[in-house]
PDB file of N, CA and C in Angstrom:
ATOM      1  N   UNK A 220      69.814  76.743  82.081  1.00 43.00           N
ATOM      2  CA  UNK A 220      70.921  77.832  82.029  1.00 43.00           C
ATOM      3  C   UNK A 220      71.744  77.250  80.964  1.00 43.00           C
ATOM      4  N   UNK A 221      72.027  78.200  80.016  1.00 51.00           N
ATOM      5  CA  UNK A 221      73.030  77.805  79.058  1.00 51.00           C
ATOM      6  C   UNK A 221      74.634  78.036  79.526  1.00 51.00           C
ATOM      7  N   UNK A 222      75.547  77.545  78.776  1.00 60.00           N
ATOM      8  CA  UNK A 222      76.814  77.320  79.136  1.00 60.00           C
ATOM      9  C   UNK A 222      77.615  78.727  78.291  1.00 60.00           C
ATOM     10  N   UNK A 223      78.525  79.135  78.920  1.00 65.00           N
ATOM     11  CA  UNK A 223      79.171  80.271  78.408  1.00 65.00           C
ATOM     12  C   UNK A 223      80.344  79.665  77.513  1.00 65.00           C
ATOM     13  N   UNK A 224      80.199  80.036  76.200  1.00 78.00           N
ATOM     14  CA  UNK A 224      81.215  79.534  75.206  1.00 78.00           C
ATOM     15  C   UNK A 224      82.404  80.264  75.274  1.00 78.00           C
ATOM     16  N   UNK A 225      83.280  80.181  76.419  1.00 78.00           N
ATOM     17  CA  UNK A 225      84.434  80.946  76.631  1.00 78.00           C
ATOM     18  C   UNK A 225      85.342  80.904  75.580  1.00 78.00           C
ATOM     19  N   UNK A 226      85.458  79.861  74.816  1.00 84.00           N
ATOM     20  CA  UNK A 226      86.480  79.473  73.714  1.00 84.00           C
ATOM     21  C   UNK A 226      86.268  80.500  72.596  1.00 84.00           C
ATOM     22  N   UNK A 227      85.134  81.069  72.355  1.00 90.00           N
ATOM     23  CA  UNK A 227      84.880  81.897  71.276  1.00 90.00           C
ATOM     24  C   UNK A 227      85.340  83.343  71.639  1.00 90.00           C
ATOM     25  N   UNK A 228      85.695  83.674  72.747  1.00 92.00           N
ATOM     26  CA  UNK A 228      86.137  85.097  73.336  1.00 92.00           C
ATOM     27  C   UNK A 228      87.785  84.923  73.477  1.00 92.00           C
ATOM     28  N   UNK A 229      88.221  86.085  73.170  1.00 92.00           N
ATOM     29  CA  UNK A 229      89.774  86.083  73.537  1.00 92.00           C
ATOM     30  C   UNK A 229      90.177  85.963  74.809  1.00 92.00           C
ATOM     31  N   UNK A 230      91.516  85.686  75.066  1.00 90.00           N
ATOM     32  CA  UNK A 230      91.964  85.379  76.481  1.00 90.00           C
ATOM     33  C   UNK A 230      91.986  86.805  77.372  1.00 90.00           C
ATOM     34  N   UNK A 231      91.900  87.774  76.750  1.00 89.00           N
ATOM     35  CA  UNK A 231      91.733  89.220  77.545  1.00 89.00           C
ATOM     36  C   UNK A 231      90.389  89.356  77.832  1.00 89.00           C
ATOM     37  N   UNK A 232      89.383  88.875  76.918  1.00 91.00           N
ATOM     38  CA  UNK A 232      87.979  89.124  77.499  1.00 91.00           C
ATOM     39  C   UNK A 232      87.689  87.955  78.448  1.00 91.00           C
ATOM     40  N   UNK A 233      88.318  86.896  78.474  1.00 91.00           N
ATOM     41  CA  UNK A 233      87.600  85.947  79.318  1.00 91.00           C
ATOM     42  C   UNK A 233      88.222  86.440  80.825  1.00 91.00           C
ATOM     43  N   UNK A 234      89.537  86.727  80.774  1.00 92.00           N
ATOM     44  CA  UNK A 234      90.181  87.215  81.969  1.00 92.00           C
ATOM     45  C   UNK A 234      89.520  88.497  82.622  1.00 92.00           C
ATOM     46  N   UNK A 235      89.250  89.445  81.858  1.00 94.00           N
ATOM     47  CA  UNK A 235      88.583  90.593  82.379  1.00 94.00           C
ATOM     48  C   UNK A 235      87.271  90.143  82.860  1.00 94.00           C
ATOM     49  N   UNK A 236      86.401  89.285  82.132  1.00 94.00           N
ATOM     50  CA  UNK A 236      85.102  88.952  82.626  1.00 94.00           C
ATOM     51  C   UNK A 236      85.127  88.128  84.119  1.00 94.00           C
ATOM     52  N   UNK A 237      86.165  87.308  84.181  1.00 94.00           N
ATOM     53  CA  UNK A 237      86.600  86.513  85.470  1.00 94.00           C
ATOM     54  C   UNK A 237      86.668  87.548  86.610  1.00 94.00           C
ATOM     55  N   UNK A 238      87.654  88.395  86.283  1.00 96.00           N
ATOM     56  CA  UNK A 238      87.978  89.431  87.331  1.00 96.00           C
ATOM     57  C   UNK A 238      86.807  90.288  87.812  1.00 96.00           C
ATOM     58  N   UNK A 239      86.060  90.718  86.836  1.00 96.00           N
ATOM     59  CA  UNK A 239      84.826  91.560  87.285  1.00 96.00           C
ATOM     60  C   UNK A 239      83.889  90.866  87.754  1.00 96.00           C
ATOM     61  N   UNK A 240      83.587  89.555  87.538  1.00 96.00           N
ATOM     62  CA  UNK A 240      82.585  88.621  87.988  1.00 96.00           C
ATOM     63  C   UNK A 240      82.975  88.504  89.569  1.00 96.00           C
ATOM     64  N   UNK A 241      84.114  88.274  90.031  1.00 97.00           N
ATOM     65  CA  UNK A 241      84.941  88.095  91.205  1.00 97.00           C
ATOM     66  C   UNK A 241      84.547  89.317  92.125  1.00 97.00           C
ATOM     67  N   UNK A 242      84.603  90.561  91.502  1.00 97.00           N
ATOM     68  CA  UNK A 242      84.348  91.766  92.095  1.00 97.00           C
ATOM     69  C   UNK A 242      82.796  92.075  92.324  1.00 97.00           C
ATOM     70  N   UNK A 243      82.081  91.546  91.476  1.00 97.00           N
ATOM     71  CA  UNK A 243      80.624  92.033  91.377  1.00 97.00           C
ATOM     72  C   UNK A 243      79.718  91.312  92.405  1.00 97.00           C
ATOM     73  N   UNK A 244      80.076  91.792  93.724  1.00 97.00           N
ATOM     74  CA  UNK A 244      79.473  91.633  95.187  1.00 97.00           C
ATOM     75  C   UNK A 244      79.816  92.788  95.873  1.00 97.00           C
ATOM     76  N   UNK A 245      78.669  93.574  96.484  1.00 97.00           N
ATOM     77  CA  UNK A 245      79.146  94.576  97.461  1.00 97.00           C
ATOM     78  C   UNK A 245      79.948  94.434  98.565  1.00 97.00           C
ATOM     79  N   UNK A 246      80.102  92.936  99.047  1.00 97.00           N
ATOM     80  CA  UNK A 246      80.817  92.742 100.262  1.00 97.00           C
ATOM     81  C   UNK A 246      82.340  92.702  99.761  1.00 97.00           C
ATOM     82  N   UNK A 247      82.408  92.117  98.506  1.00 97.00           N
ATOM     83  CA  UNK A 247      83.754  91.909  97.969  1.00 97.00           C
ATOM     84  C   UNK A 247      84.320  93.176  97.597  1.00 97.00           C
ATOM     85  N   UNK A 248      83.507  94.355  97.221  1.00 97.00           N
ATOM     86  CA  UNK A 248      84.024  95.606  96.960  1.00 97.00           C
ATOM     87  C   UNK A 248      84.437  96.299  98.348  1.00 97.00           C
ATOM     88  N   UNK A 249      83.528  95.976  99.554  1.00 96.00           N
ATOM     89  CA  UNK A 249      84.089  96.442 100.665  1.00 96.00           C
ATOM     90  C   UNK A 249      85.281  95.800 101.183  1.00 96.00           C
ATOM     91  N   UNK A 250      85.628  94.639 100.900  1.00 95.00           N
ATOM     92  CA  UNK A 250      86.688  93.946 101.268  1.00 95.00           C
ATOM     93  C   UNK A 250      88.004  94.399 100.687  1.00 95.00           C
ATOM     94  N   UNK A 251      87.850  94.655  99.407  1.00 95.00           N
ATOM     95  CA  UNK A 251      88.729  95.198  98.511  1.00 95.00           C
ATOM     96  C   UNK A 251      89.104  96.749  98.954  1.00 95.00           C
ATOM     97  N   UNK A 252      88.133  97.497  99.279  1.00 95.00           N
ATOM     98  CA  UNK A 252      88.335  98.970  99.772  1.00 95.00           C
ATOM     99  C   UNK A 252      89.049  98.767 101.148  1.00 95.00           C
ATOM    100  N   UNK A 253      88.663  97.993 102.191  1.00 93.00           N
ATOM    101  CA  UNK A 253      89.382  97.855 103.301  1.00 93.00           C
ATOM    102  C   UNK A 253      90.785  97.371 103.148  1.00 93.00           C
ATOM    103  N   UNK A 254      91.142  96.319 102.225  1.00 93.00           N
ATOM    104  CA  UNK A 254      92.453  96.208 102.045  1.00 93.00           C
ATOM    105  C   UNK A 254      93.305  97.287 101.403  1.00 93.00           C
ATOM    106  N   UNK A 255      92.795  97.838 100.429  1.00 92.00           N
ATOM    107  CA  UNK A 255      93.396  99.084  99.962  1.00 92.00           C
ATOM    108  C   UNK A 255      93.673 100.110 100.956  1.00 92.00           C
ATOM    109  N   UNK A 256      92.642 100.531 101.637  1.00 91.00           N
ATOM    110  CA  UNK A 256      92.694 101.289 102.975  1.00 91.00           C
ATOM    111  C   UNK A 256      93.844 100.947 103.918  1.00 91.00           C
ATOM    112  N   UNK A 257      93.909  99.859 104.226  1.00 87.00           N
ATOM    113  CA  UNK A 257      94.875  99.548 105.291  1.00 87.00           C
ATOM    114  C   UNK A 257      96.222  98.955 104.608  1.00 87.00           C
ATOM    115  N   UNK A 258      96.169  98.564 103.402  1.00 80.00           N
ATOM    116  CA  UNK A 258      97.275  97.982 102.705  1.00 80.00           C
ATOM    117  C   UNK A 258      97.830  96.626 103.184  1.00 80.00           C
ATOM    118  N   UNK A 259      97.250  96.158 104.026  1.00 74.00           N
ATOM    119  CA  UNK A 259      97.218  94.885 104.460  1.00 74.00           C
ATOM    120  C   UNK A 259      96.068  94.475 105.554  1.00 74.00           C
ATOM    121  N   UNK A 260      95.802  93.237 105.804  1.00 72.00           N
ATOM    122  CA  UNK A 260      94.682  93.151 106.558  1.00 72.00           C
ATOM    123  C   UNK A 260      94.760  91.576 107.029  1.00 72.00           C
ATOM    124  N   UNK A 261      94.185  91.311 108.235  1.00 74.00           N
ATOM    125  CA  UNK A 261      94.051  90.078 108.937  1.00 74.00           C
ATOM    126  C   UNK A 261      92.565  89.844 108.645  1.00 74.00           C
ATOM    127  N   UNK A 262      92.122  88.703 108.367  1.00 71.00           N
ATOM    128  CA  UNK A 262      90.666  88.313 108.226  1.00 71.00           C
ATOM    129  C   UNK A 262      89.700  88.872 109.514  1.00 71.00           C
ATOM    130  N   UNK A 263      90.406  88.868 110.738  1.00 74.00           N
ATOM    131  CA  UNK A 263      89.452  89.118 111.857  1.00 74.00           C
ATOM    132  C   UNK A 263      89.167  90.648 111.903  1.00 74.00           C
ATOM    133  N   UNK A 264      90.209  91.423 111.333  1.00 83.00           N
ATOM    134  CA  UNK A 264      89.812  92.753 111.153  1.00 83.00           C
ATOM    135  C   UNK A 264      88.750  93.090 110.237  1.00 83.00           C
ATOM    136  N   UNK A 265      88.663  92.310 109.175  1.00 87.00           N
ATOM    137  CA  UNK A 265      87.418  92.557 108.371  1.00 87.00           C
ATOM    138  C   UNK A 265      86.290  92.167 108.699  1.00 87.00           C
ATOM    139  N   UNK A 266      86.085  91.361 109.620  1.00 87.00           N
ATOM    140  CA  UNK A 266      84.988  91.027 110.423  1.00 87.00           C
ATOM    141  C   UNK A 266      84.358  92.061 111.215  1.00 87.00           C
ATOM    142  N   UNK A 267      85.309  92.799 111.849  1.00 87.00           N
ATOM    143  CA  UNK A 267      85.151  93.951 112.822  1.00 87.00           C
ATOM    144  C   UNK A 267      84.701  95.138 111.923  1.00 87.00           C
ATOM    145  N   UNK A 268      85.327  95.285 110.861  1.00 88.00           N
ATOM    146  CA  UNK A 268      85.082  96.426 110.040  1.00 88.00           C
ATOM    147  C   UNK A 268      83.981  96.524 109.219  1.00 88.00           C
ATOM    148  N   UNK A 269      83.591  95.236 108.801  1.00 91.00           N
ATOM    149  CA  UNK A 269      82.365  95.080 107.767  1.00 91.00           C
ATOM    150  C   UNK A 269      81.066  94.591 108.525  1.00 91.00           C
ATOM    151  N   UNK A 270      81.312  94.090 109.591  1.00 91.00           N
ATOM    152  CA  UNK A 270      80.113  93.613 110.227  1.00 91.00           C
ATOM    153  C   UNK A 270      79.385  92.538 109.659  1.00 91.00           C
ATOM    154  N   UNK A 271      80.240  91.522 109.107  1.00 93.00           N
ATOM    155  CA  UNK A 271      79.800  90.430 108.295  1.00 93.00           C
ATOM    156  C   UNK A 271      80.241  89.199 109.196  1.00 93.00           C
ATOM    157  N   UNK A 272      79.618  88.042 109.213  1.00 93.00           N
ATOM    158  CA  UNK A 272      80.219  86.861 109.842  1.00 93.00           C
ATOM    159  C   UNK A 272      81.353  86.382 109.431  1.00 93.00           C
ATOM    160  N   UNK A 273      82.120  85.704 109.971  1.00 89.00           N
ATOM    161  CA  UNK A 273      83.508  85.128 109.745  1.00 89.00           C
ATOM    162  C   UNK A 273      83.482  84.254 108.428  1.00 89.00           C
ATOM    163  N   UNK A 274      82.396  83.476 108.578  1.00 92.00           N
ATOM    164  CA  UNK A 274      82.233  82.564 107.423  1.00 92.00           C
ATOM    165  C   UNK A 274      81.994  83.196 106.019  1.00 92.00           C
ATOM    166  N   UNK A 275      81.089  84.306 106.120  1.00 94.00           N
ATOM    167  CA  UNK A 275      80.795  85.122 105.003  1.00 94.00           C
ATOM    168  C   UNK A 275      82.074  85.874 104.594  1.00 94.00           C
ATOM    169  N   UNK A 276      82.886  86.289 105.441  1.00 92.00           N
ATOM    170  CA  UNK A 276      83.883  86.890 104.935  1.00 92.00           C
ATOM    171  C   UNK A 276      84.944  86.087 104.324  1.00 92.00           C
ATOM    172  N   UNK A 277      85.164  84.867 104.930  1.00 90.00           N
ATOM    173  CA  UNK A 277      86.150  83.703 104.366  1.00 90.00           C
ATOM    174  C   UNK A 277      85.615  83.400 103.071  1.00 90.00           C
ATOM    175  N   UNK A 278      84.483  83.144 102.660  1.00 95.00           N
ATOM    176  CA  UNK A 278      83.894  82.803 101.545  1.00 95.00           C
ATOM    177  C   UNK A 278      84.247  83.931 100.227  1.00 95.00           C
ATOM    178  N   UNK A 279      84.005  85.185 100.770  1.00 96.00           N
ATOM    179  CA  UNK A 279      84.184  86.281  99.832  1.00 96.00           C
ATOM    180  C   UNK A 279      85.815  86.267  99.658  1.00 96.00           C
ATOM    181  N   UNK A 280      86.598  86.077 100.572  1.00 94.00           N
ATOM    182  CA  UNK A 280      88.023  86.127 100.412  1.00 94.00           C
ATOM    183  C   UNK A 280      88.602  85.128  99.476  1.00 94.00           C
ATOM    184  N   UNK A 281      87.852  83.761  99.731  1.00 93.00           N
ATOM    185  CA  UNK A 281      88.289  82.665  98.801  1.00 93.00           C
ATOM    186  C   UNK A 281      88.066  83.045  97.459  1.00 93.00           C
ATOM    187  N   UNK A 282      86.859  83.701  97.015  1.00 96.00           N
ATOM    188  CA  UNK A 282      86.581  84.115  95.750  1.00 96.00           C
ATOM    189  C   UNK A 282      87.498  85.147  95.146  1.00 96.00           C
ATOM    190  N   UNK A 283      87.788  86.074  95.864  1.00 96.00           N
ATOM    191  CA  UNK A 283      88.726  87.018  95.554  1.00 96.00           C
ATOM    192  C   UNK A 283      90.246  86.506  95.374  1.00 96.00           C
ATOM    193  N   UNK A 284      90.704  85.650  96.287  1.00 95.00           N
ATOM    194  CA  UNK A 284      91.663  84.838  95.992  1.00 95.00           C
ATOM    195  C   UNK A 284      91.798  84.023  94.913  1.00 95.00           C
ATOM    196  N   UNK A 285      90.887  83.162  94.633  1.00 95.00           N
ATOM    197  CA  UNK A 285      90.620  82.343  93.456  1.00 95.00           C
ATOM    198  C   UNK A 285      90.830  83.148  92.029  1.00 95.00           C
ATOM    199  N   UNK A 286      90.373  84.407  92.159  1.00 96.00           N
ATOM    200  CA  UNK A 286      90.257  85.057  90.924  1.00 96.00           C
ATOM    201  C   UNK A 286      91.774  85.702  90.572  1.00 96.00           C
ATOM    202  N   UNK A 287      92.467  85.575  91.774  1.00 96.00           N
ATOM    203  CA  UNK A 287      93.966  86.340  91.829  1.00 96.00           C
ATOM    204  C   UNK A 287      93.948  87.796  92.187  1.00 96.00           C
ATOM    205  N   UNK A 288      92.599  88.384  92.426  1.00 97.00           N
ATOM    206  CA  UNK A 288      92.753  89.808  93.042  1.00 97.00           C
ATOM    207  C   UNK A 288      93.452  90.023  94.356  1.00 97.00           C
ATOM    208  N   UNK A 289      93.533  89.195  95.248  1.00 95.00           N
ATOM    209  CA  UNK A 289      94.099  89.260  96.450  1.00 95.00           C
ATOM    210  C   UNK A 289      94.961  88.107  96.664  1.00 95.00           C
ATOM    211  N   UNK A 290      96.056  88.265  97.609  1.00 93.00           N
ATOM    212  CA  UNK A 290      96.884  87.152  97.839  1.00 93.00           C
ATOM    213  C   UNK A 290      97.093  87.103  99.558  1.00 93.00           C
ATOM    214  N   UNK A 291      97.429  85.837 100.014  1.00 87.00           N
ATOM    215  CA  UNK A 291      97.476  86.005 101.377  1.00 87.00           C
ATOM    216  C   UNK A 291      98.551  85.063 101.936  1.00 87.00           C
ATOM    217  N   UNK A 292      98.982  85.144 103.085  1.00 82.00           N
ATOM    218  CA  UNK A 292     100.165  84.485 103.613  1.00 82.00           C
ATOM    219  C   UNK A 292      99.577  83.844 105.043  1.00 82.00           C
ATOM    220  N   UNK A 293      99.901  82.769 105.349  1.00 77.00           N
ATOM    221  CA  UNK A 293      99.578  82.363 106.735  1.00 77.00           C
ATOM    222  C   UNK A 293     100.542  82.621 107.841  1.00 77.00           C
ATOM    223  N   UNK A 294     100.128  83.494 108.911  1.00 76.00           N
ATOM    224  CA  UNK A 294     100.780  83.472 110.092  1.00 76.00           C
ATOM    225  C   UNK A 294     100.158  83.011 111.313  1.00 76.00           C
ATOM    226  N   UNK A 295     100.844  81.995 111.637  1.00 75.00           N
ATOM    227  CA  UNK A 295     100.329  81.132 112.785  1.00 75.00           C
ATOM    228  C   UNK A 295      98.731  80.795 112.432  1.00 75.00           C
ATOM    229  N   UNK A 296      97.670  81.132 113.268  1.00 74.00           N
ATOM    230  CA  UNK A 296      96.337  80.640 113.011  1.00 74.00           C
ATOM    231  C   UNK A 296      95.729  81.790 112.173  1.00 74.00           C
ATOM    232  N   UNK A 297      96.301  82.907 111.782  1.00 77.00           N
ATOM    233  CA  UNK A 297      95.606  83.935 110.983  1.00 77.00           C
ATOM    234  C   UNK A 297      96.349  83.928 109.638  1.00 77.00           C
ATOM    235  N   UNK A 298      95.406  84.344 108.714  1.00 81.00           N
ATOM    236  CA  UNK A 298      95.684  84.510 107.236  1.00 81.00           C
ATOM    237  C   UNK A 298      95.732  86.180 106.770  1.00 81.00           C
ATOM    238  N   UNK A 299      96.718  86.524 106.411  1.00 87.00           N
ATOM    239  CA  UNK A 299      97.011  87.799 106.191  1.00 87.00           C
ATOM    240  C   UNK A 299      96.733  88.217 104.691  1.00 87.00           C
ATOM    241  N   UNK A 300      95.859  88.995 104.279  1.00 91.00           N
ATOM    242  CA  UNK A 300      95.487  89.143 102.761  1.00 91.00           C
ATOM    243  C   UNK A 300      95.844  90.619 102.495  1.00 91.00           C
ATOM    244  N   UNK A 301      96.162  90.743 101.342  1.00 92.00           N
ATOM    245  CA  UNK A 301      96.568  92.044 100.532  1.00 92.00           C
ATOM    246  C   UNK A 301      96.115  91.953  99.169  1.00 92.00           C
ATOM    247  N   UNK A 302      96.046  93.288  98.560  1.00 94.00           N
ATOM    248  CA  UNK A 302      95.861  93.088  96.971  1.00 94.00           C
ATOM    249  C   UNK A 302      97.055  92.588  96.522  1.00 94.00           C
ATOM    250  N   UNK A 303      96.730  91.828  95.387  1.00 95.00           N
ATOM    251  CA  UNK A 303      97.864  91.114  94.453  1.00 95.00           C
ATOM    252  C   UNK A 303      98.122  92.394  93.542  1.00 95.00           C
ATOM    253  N   UNK A 304      99.263  93.116  93.527  1.00 95.00           N
ATOM    254  CA  UNK A 304      99.716  94.215  92.801  1.00 95.00           C
ATOM    255  C   UNK A 304      99.803  93.862  91.213  1.00 95.00           C
ATOM    256  N   UNK A 305     100.248  92.660  90.742  1.00 96.00           N
ATOM    257  CA  UNK A 305     100.301  92.273  89.487  1.00 96.00           C
ATOM    258  C   UNK A 305      98.997  92.340  88.818  1.00 96.00           C
ATOM    259  N   UNK A 306      97.963  91.594  89.388  1.00 96.00           N
ATOM    260  CA  UNK A 306      96.663  91.585  88.870  1.00 96.00           C
ATOM    261  C   UNK A 306      95.900  92.739  89.062  1.00 96.00           C
ATOM    262  N   UNK A 307      96.284  93.589  90.020  1.00 95.00           N
ATOM    263  CA  UNK A 307      95.482  94.770  90.076  1.00 95.00           C
ATOM    264  C   UNK A 307      96.028  95.748  88.963  1.00 95.00           C
ATOM    265  N   UNK A 308      97.094  95.908  88.582  1.00 96.00           N
ATOM    266  CA  UNK A 308      97.706  96.578  87.609  1.00 96.00           C
ATOM    267  C   UNK A 308      97.215  96.197  86.379  1.00 96.00           C
ATOM    268  N   UNK A 309      96.974  94.944  85.984  1.00 95.00           N
ATOM    269  CA  UNK A 309      96.558  94.392  84.747  1.00 95.00           C
ATOM    270  C   UNK A 309      95.080  94.713  84.618  1.00 95.00           C
ATOM    271  N   UNK A 310      94.380  94.581  85.888  1.00 96.00           N
ATOM    272  CA  UNK A 310      92.699  94.987  85.956  1.00 96.00           C
ATOM    273  C   UNK A 310      92.757  96.466  85.678  1.00 96.00           C
ATOM    274  N   UNK A 311      93.782  97.286  86.306  1.00 95.00           N
ATOM    275  CA  UNK A 311      93.474  98.736  85.867  1.00 95.00           C
ATOM    276  C   UNK A 311      93.748  98.953  84.209  1.00 95.00           C
ATOM    277  N   UNK A 312      94.700  98.441  83.704  1.00 93.00           N
ATOM    278  CA  UNK A 312      95.031  98.501  82.423  1.00 93.00           C
ATOM    279  C   UNK A 312      93.735  98.166  81.384  1.00 93.00           C
ATOM    280  N   UNK A 313      93.421  96.959  81.732  1.00 93.00           N
ATOM    281  CA  UNK A 313      92.108  96.427  80.914  1.00 93.00           C
ATOM    282  C   UNK A 313      91.043  97.133  80.841  1.00 93.00           C
ATOM    283  N   UNK A 314      90.678  97.717  82.170  1.00 95.00           N
ATOM    284  CA  UNK A 314      89.457  98.266  82.477  1.00 95.00           C
ATOM    285  C   UNK A 314      89.554  99.690  81.696  1.00 95.00           C
ATOM    286  N   UNK A 315      90.688 100.277  81.807  1.00 95.00           N
ATOM    287  CA  UNK A 315      90.943 101.571  81.210  1.00 95.00           C
ATOM    288  C   UNK A 315      90.892 101.330  79.731  1.00 95.00           C
ATOM    289  N   UNK A 316      91.555 100.425  79.139  1.00 92.00           N
ATOM    290  CA  UNK A 316      91.277 100.157  77.604  1.00 92.00           C
ATOM    291  C   UNK A 316      89.966  99.919  77.099  1.00 92.00           C
ATOM    292  N   UNK A 317      89.286  99.176  78.028  1.00 92.00           N
ATOM    293  CA  UNK A 317      87.939  98.717  77.751  1.00 92.00           C
ATOM    294  C   UNK A 317      86.981 100.213  77.723  1.00 92.00           C
ATOM    295  N   UNK A 318      87.127 101.003  78.685  1.00 94.00           N
ATOM    296  CA  UNK A 318      86.413 102.313  78.719  1.00 94.00           C
ATOM    297  C   UNK A 318      86.869 103.278  77.755  1.00 94.00           C
ATOM    298  N   UNK A 319      88.073 103.209  77.409  1.00 94.00           N
ATOM    299  CA  UNK A 319      88.736 104.219  76.515  1.00 94.00           C
ATOM    300  C   UNK A 319      88.184 104.036  75.093  1.00 94.00           C
ATOM    301  N   UNK A 320      87.813 102.669  74.554  1.00 90.00           N
ATOM    302  CA  UNK A 320      87.272 102.287  73.380  1.00 90.00           C
ATOM    303  C   UNK A 320      85.972 102.917  73.028  1.00 90.00           C
ATOM    304  N   UNK A 321      85.213 103.478  74.081  1.00 89.00           N
ATOM    305  CA  UNK A 321      83.977 104.145  73.781  1.00 89.00           C
ATOM    306  C   UNK A 321      84.071 105.435  73.130  1.00 89.00           C
ATOM    307  N   UNK A 322      83.356 105.677  72.094  1.00 87.00           N
ATOM    308  CA  UNK A 322      83.410 106.905  71.474  1.00 87.00           C
ATOM    309  C   UNK A 322      81.868 107.359  71.045  1.00 87.00           C
ATOM    310  N   UNK A 323      81.373 108.158  71.819  1.00 85.00           N
ATOM    311  CA  UNK A 323      80.031 108.400  71.702  1.00 85.00           C
ATOM    312  C   UNK A 323      79.638 108.940  70.519  1.00 85.00           C
ATOM    313  N   UNK A 324      78.590 108.465  70.089  1.00 83.00           N
ATOM    314  CA  UNK A 324      77.815 109.051  68.665  1.00 83.00           C
ATOM    315  C   UNK A 324      77.279 110.281  68.922  1.00 83.00           C
ATOM    316  N   UNK A 325      77.288 111.118  67.828  1.00 84.00           N
ATOM    317  CA  UNK A 325      76.608 112.584  67.958  1.00 84.00           C
ATOM    318  C   UNK A 325      75.110 112.265  68.087  1.00 84.00           C
ATOM    319  N   UNK A 326      74.590 111.339  66.916  1.00 82.00           N
ATOM    320  CA  UNK A 326      73.075 111.115  66.808  1.00 82.00           C
ATOM    321  C   UNK A 326      72.732 109.691  67.200  1.00 82.00           C
ATOM    322  N   UNK A 327      72.869 109.293  68.369  1.00 78.00           N
ATOM    323  CA  UNK A 327      72.457 108.137  68.658  1.00 78.00           C
ATOM    324  C   UNK A 327      71.226 107.938  69.601  1.00 78.00           C
ATOM    325  N   UNK A 328      70.314 106.987  69.866  1.00 73.00           N
ATOM    326  CA  UNK A 328      69.351 106.902  70.813  1.00 73.00           C
ATOM    327  C   UNK A 328      69.772 107.583  71.977  1.00 73.00           C
TER     328      UNK A 328
END
């Protein structure tokens, strides 16, 4: 497997790719949707809502947190997670710009 030559891409391209890669799993999409719906969540609630094992949820939460898409605070033995609003706003802006740059050609395959 070849290495990605990330240094040849812009900071914005690398950042967008990292965020989208972190989201590129159906369980992570479901977690993000639950966090958006409840506007805050404790990990145990996600286990009940999604029907996945605690260890599986924890691994996906770790990936989302490492990418900066979510943030968490420790409350006793529980960790409360929510969407990271700064990263979310930046992701919204960058994906909007990305999709807005497409201009369909009239005569294309």
